[in-house]
Tab-separated table of C-alpha atoms in Angstrom:
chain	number	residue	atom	x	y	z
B	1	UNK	CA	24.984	1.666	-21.158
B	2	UNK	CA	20.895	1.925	-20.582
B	3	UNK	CA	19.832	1.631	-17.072
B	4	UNK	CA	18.651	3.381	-13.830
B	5	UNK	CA	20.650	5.170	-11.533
B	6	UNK	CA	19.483	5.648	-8.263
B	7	UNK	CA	21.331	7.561	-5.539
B	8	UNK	CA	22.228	8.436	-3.056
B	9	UNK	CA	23.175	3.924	-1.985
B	10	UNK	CA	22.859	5.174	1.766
B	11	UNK	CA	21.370	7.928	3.096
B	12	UNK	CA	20.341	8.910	6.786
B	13	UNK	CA	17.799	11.273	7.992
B	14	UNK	CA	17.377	12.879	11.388
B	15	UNK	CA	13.698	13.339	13.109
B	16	UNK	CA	11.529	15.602	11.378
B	17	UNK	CA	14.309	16.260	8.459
B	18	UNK	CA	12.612	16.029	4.542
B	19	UNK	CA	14.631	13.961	2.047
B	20	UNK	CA	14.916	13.231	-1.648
B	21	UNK	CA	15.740	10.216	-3.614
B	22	UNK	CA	17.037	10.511	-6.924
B	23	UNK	CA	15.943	8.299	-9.506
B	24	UNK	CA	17.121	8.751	-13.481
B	25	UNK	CA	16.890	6.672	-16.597
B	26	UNK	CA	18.378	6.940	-19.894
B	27	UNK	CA	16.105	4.383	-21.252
B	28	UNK	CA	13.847	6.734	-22.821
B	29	UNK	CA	11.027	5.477	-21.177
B	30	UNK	CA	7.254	7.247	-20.516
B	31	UNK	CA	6.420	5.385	-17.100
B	32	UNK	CA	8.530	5.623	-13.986
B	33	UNK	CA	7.707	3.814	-10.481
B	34	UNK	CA	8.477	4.110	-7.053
B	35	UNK	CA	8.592	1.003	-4.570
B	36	UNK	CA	9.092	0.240	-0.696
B	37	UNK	CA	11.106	-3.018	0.731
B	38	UNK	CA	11.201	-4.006	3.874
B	39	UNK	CA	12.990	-6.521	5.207
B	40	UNK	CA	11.936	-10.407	4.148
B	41	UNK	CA	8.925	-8.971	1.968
B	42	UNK	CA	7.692	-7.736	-1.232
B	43	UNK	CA	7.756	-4.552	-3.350
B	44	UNK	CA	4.868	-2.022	-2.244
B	45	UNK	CA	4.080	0.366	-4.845
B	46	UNK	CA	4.395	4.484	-3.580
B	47	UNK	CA	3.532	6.169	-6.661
B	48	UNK	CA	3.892	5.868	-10.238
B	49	UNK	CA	4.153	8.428	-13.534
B	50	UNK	CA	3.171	6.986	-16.960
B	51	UNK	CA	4.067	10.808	-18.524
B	52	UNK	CA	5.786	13.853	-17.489
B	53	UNK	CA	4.049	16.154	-15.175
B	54	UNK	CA	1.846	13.771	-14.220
B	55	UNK	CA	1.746	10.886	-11.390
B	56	UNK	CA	-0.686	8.584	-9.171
B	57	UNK	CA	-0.708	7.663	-5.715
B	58	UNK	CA	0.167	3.835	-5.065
B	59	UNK	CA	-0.738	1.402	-2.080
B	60	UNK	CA	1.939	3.648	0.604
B	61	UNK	CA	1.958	7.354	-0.382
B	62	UNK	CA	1.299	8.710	2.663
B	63	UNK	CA	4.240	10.500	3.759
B	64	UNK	CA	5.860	10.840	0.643
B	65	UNK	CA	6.149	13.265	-2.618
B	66	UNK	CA	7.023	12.901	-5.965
B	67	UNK	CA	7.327	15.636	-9.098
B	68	UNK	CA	7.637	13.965	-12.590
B	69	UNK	CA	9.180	17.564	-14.377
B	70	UNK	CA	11.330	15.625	-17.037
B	71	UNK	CA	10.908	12.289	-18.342
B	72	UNK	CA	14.223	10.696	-17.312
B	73	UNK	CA	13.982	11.945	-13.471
B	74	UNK	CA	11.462	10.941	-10.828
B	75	UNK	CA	12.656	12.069	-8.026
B	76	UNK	CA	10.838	10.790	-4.253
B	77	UNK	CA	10.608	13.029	-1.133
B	78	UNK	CA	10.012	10.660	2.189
B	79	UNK	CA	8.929	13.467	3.780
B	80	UNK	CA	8.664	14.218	8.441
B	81	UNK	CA	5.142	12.765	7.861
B	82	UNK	CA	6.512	9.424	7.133
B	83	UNK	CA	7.294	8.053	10.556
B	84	UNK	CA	8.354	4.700	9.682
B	85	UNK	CA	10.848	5.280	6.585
B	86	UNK	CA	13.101	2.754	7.455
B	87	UNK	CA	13.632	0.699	4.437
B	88	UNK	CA	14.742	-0.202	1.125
B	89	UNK	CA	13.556	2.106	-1.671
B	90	UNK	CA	13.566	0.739	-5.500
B	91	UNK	CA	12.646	2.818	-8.226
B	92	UNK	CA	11.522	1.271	-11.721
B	93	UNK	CA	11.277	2.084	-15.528
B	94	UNK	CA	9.172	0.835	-17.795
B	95	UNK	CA	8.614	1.271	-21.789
B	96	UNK	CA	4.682	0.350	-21.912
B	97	UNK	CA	1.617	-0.641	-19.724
B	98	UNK	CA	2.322	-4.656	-20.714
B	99	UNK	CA	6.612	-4.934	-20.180
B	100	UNK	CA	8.716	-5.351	-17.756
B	101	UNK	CA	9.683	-2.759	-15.213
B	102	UNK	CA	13.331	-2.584	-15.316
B	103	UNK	CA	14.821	-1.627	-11.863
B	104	UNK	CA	17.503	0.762	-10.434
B	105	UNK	CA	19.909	-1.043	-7.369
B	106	UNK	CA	17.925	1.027	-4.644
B	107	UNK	CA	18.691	3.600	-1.996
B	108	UNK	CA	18.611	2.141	2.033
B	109	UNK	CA	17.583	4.945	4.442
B	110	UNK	CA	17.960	4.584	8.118
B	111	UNK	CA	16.891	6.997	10.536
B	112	UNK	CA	19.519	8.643	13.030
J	1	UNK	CA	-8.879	-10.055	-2.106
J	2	UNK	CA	-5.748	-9.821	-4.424
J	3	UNK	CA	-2.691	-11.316	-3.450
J	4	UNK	CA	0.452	-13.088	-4.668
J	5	UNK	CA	1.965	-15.395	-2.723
J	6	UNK	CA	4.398	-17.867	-2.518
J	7	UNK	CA	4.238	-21.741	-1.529
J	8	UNK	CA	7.877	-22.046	0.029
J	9	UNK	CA	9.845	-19.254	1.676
J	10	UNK	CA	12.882	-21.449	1.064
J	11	UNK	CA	14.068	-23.658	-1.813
J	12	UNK	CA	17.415	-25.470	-1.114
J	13	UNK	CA	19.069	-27.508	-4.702
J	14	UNK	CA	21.656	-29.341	-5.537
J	15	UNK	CA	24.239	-27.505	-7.740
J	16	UNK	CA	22.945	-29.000	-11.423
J	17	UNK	CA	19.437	-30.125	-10.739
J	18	UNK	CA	16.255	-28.222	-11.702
J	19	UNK	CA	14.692	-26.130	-9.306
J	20	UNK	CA	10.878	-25.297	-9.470
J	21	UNK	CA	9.532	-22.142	-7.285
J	22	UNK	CA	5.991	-21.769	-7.253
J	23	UNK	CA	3.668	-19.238	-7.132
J	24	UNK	CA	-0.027	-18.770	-6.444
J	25	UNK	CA	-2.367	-15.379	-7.434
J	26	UNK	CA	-5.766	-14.955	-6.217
J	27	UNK	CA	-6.976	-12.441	-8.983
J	28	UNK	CA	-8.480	-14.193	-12.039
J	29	UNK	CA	-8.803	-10.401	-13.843
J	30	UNK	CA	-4.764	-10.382	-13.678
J	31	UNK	CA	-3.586	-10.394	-17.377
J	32	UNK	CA	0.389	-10.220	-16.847
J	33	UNK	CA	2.782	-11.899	-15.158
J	34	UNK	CA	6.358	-11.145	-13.950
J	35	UNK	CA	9.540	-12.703	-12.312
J	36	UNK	CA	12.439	-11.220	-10.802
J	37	UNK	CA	15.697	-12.472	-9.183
J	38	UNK	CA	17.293	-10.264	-6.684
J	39	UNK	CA	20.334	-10.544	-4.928
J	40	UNK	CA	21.410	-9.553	-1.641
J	41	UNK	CA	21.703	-5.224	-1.947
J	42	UNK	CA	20.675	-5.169	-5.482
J	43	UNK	CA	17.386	-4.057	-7.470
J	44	UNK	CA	15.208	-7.162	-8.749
J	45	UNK	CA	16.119	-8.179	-12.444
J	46	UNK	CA	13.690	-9.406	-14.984
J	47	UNK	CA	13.883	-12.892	-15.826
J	48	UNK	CA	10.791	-13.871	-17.668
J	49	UNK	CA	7.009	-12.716	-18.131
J	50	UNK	CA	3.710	-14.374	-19.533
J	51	UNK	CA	0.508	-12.877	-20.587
J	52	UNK	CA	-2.405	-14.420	-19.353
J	53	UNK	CA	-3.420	-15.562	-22.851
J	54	UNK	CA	-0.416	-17.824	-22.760
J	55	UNK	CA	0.521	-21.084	-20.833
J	56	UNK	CA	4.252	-21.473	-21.258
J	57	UNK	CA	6.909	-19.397	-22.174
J	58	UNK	CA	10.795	-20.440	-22.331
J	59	UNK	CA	14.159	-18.253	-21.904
J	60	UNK	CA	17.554	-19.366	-21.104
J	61	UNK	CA	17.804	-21.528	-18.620
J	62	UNK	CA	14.208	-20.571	-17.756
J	63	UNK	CA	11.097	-21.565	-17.914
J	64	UNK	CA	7.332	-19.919	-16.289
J	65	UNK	CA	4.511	-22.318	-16.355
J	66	UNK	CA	0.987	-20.518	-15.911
J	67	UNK	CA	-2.118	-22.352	-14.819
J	68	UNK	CA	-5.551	-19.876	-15.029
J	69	UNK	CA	-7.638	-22.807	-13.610
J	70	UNK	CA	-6.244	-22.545	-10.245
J	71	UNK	CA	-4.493	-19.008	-10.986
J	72	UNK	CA	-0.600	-20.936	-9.982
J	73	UNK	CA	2.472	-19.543	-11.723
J	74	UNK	CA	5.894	-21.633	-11.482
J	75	UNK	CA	9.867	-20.737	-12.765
J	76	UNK	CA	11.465	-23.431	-13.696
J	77	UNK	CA	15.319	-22.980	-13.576
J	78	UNK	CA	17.481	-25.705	-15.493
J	79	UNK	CA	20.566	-27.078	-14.135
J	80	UNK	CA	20.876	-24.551	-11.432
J	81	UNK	CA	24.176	-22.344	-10.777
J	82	UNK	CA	25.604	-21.374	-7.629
J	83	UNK	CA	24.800	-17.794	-9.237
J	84	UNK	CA	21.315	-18.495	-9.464
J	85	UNK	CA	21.171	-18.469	-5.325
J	86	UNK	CA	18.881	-15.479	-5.121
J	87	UNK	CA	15.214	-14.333	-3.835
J	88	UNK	CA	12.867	-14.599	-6.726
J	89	UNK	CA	9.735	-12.829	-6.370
J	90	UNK	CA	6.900	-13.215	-9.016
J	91	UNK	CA	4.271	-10.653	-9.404
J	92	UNK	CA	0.973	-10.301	-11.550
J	93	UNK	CA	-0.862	-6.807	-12.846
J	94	UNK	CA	-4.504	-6.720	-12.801
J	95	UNK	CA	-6.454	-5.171	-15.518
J	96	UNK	CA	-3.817	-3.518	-17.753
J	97	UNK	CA	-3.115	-1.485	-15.288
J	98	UNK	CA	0.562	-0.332	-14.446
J	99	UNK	CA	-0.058	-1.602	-10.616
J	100	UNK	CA	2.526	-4.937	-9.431
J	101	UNK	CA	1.327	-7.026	-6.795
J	102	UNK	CA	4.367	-8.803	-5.638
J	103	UNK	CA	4.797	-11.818	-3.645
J	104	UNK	CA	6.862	-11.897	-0.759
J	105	UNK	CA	9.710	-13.855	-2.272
J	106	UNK	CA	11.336	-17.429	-2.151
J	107	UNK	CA	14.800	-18.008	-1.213
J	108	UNK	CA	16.938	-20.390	-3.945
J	109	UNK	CA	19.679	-21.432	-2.287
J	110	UNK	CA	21.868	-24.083	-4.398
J	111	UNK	CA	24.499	-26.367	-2.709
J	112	UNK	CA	27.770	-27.088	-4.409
């Protein structure tokens, strides 16, 4: 089956530790988003890739890093600059500029 | 400044009645519009869009109503499911661009 598989589900990170979200598709398609939930809100865009090897900064992309190296992976580094990172992170697919963004079932990071 | 927001942080329906969530956008240069339904741990999943040169649009079940004049979108659901009980969130893009402004959600919650 087509989708987006995000992982690690849960994933903890100590003070001032780097680390990396995996996001893949098998969708075959060009543009590939990163969001931030927090409880009771909305999605907040932290960068976005419409092709490989090349991205844009969103609303929140301080404190995070993304590389776009093949078009099925986009993976997201939350990064010791990040000092709230807390949260919900969703990452999205999406064939074109005017459809849908499909979206993966998120990774939920917690700090230790 | 642009924002999507939502009239009621809560809808509460009857197990077989229609429900109607609401949305309002402030942007009158947004050209696309989006809902999702996510559930509790999950990524949001596309229900329906509409393109700004449109007024209604129909799926199963579903139904988005879009109003330029005073920039309100609306999902109408159709004899609603206990597995409809969900946050829907709409969103809106501005000026074909691959940014989402998303709303902060309603709550459907449907009584048996």
């Amino acid at each position: 089956d087509g989708g987006i598989t995000q992982s690690p589900k849960y994933l903890f990170r100590k003070e001032g530790q780097n680390v990396t979200l995996s996001c893949e598709q098998n969708l075959n398609h060009d543009a590939m988003y990163w969001y931030r939930q927090d409880p009771g809100q909305g999605l907040r865009l932290i960068y976005y890739s419409q092709i490989v090897n090349d991205f844009q900064k969103g609303d929140i992309a301080e404190g995070y890093s993304v590389s776009r190296e093949k078009k099925e992976s986009f993976p997201l580094t939350v990064t010791s600059a990040q000092k709230n990172p807390t949260a919900f992170y969703l990452c999205a697919s999406s064939i074109g500029l005017l459809q849908p963004q499909h979206f993966g079932d998120g990774t939920r990071l917690s700090i230790l | 400044g642009e924002s999507v927001g939502l009239h009621l942080p809560t809808l509460s329906v009857q197990e077989g009645d229609n429900s109607i969530i609401n949305c309002a956008y402030s942007n009158s240069a947004s050209d696309y519009f989006i809902w999702y339904k996510q559930e509790s741990g999950k990524g949001p999943q596309f229900i329906i869009d509409i393109r700004s040169n449109m007024d209604k649009r129909q799926g199963q079940r579903v139904t988005v109503l879009l109003n330029k004049t005073v920039k309100h979108l609306s999902l109408q659901i159709a004899a609603t499911q206990p597995g409809d009980s969900a946050v829907y969130f709409c969103a809106d893009r501005m000026d074909s661009s691959y940014k989402l402004i998303f709303g902060s959600g309603t709550r459907l919650l449907v009584r048996p």
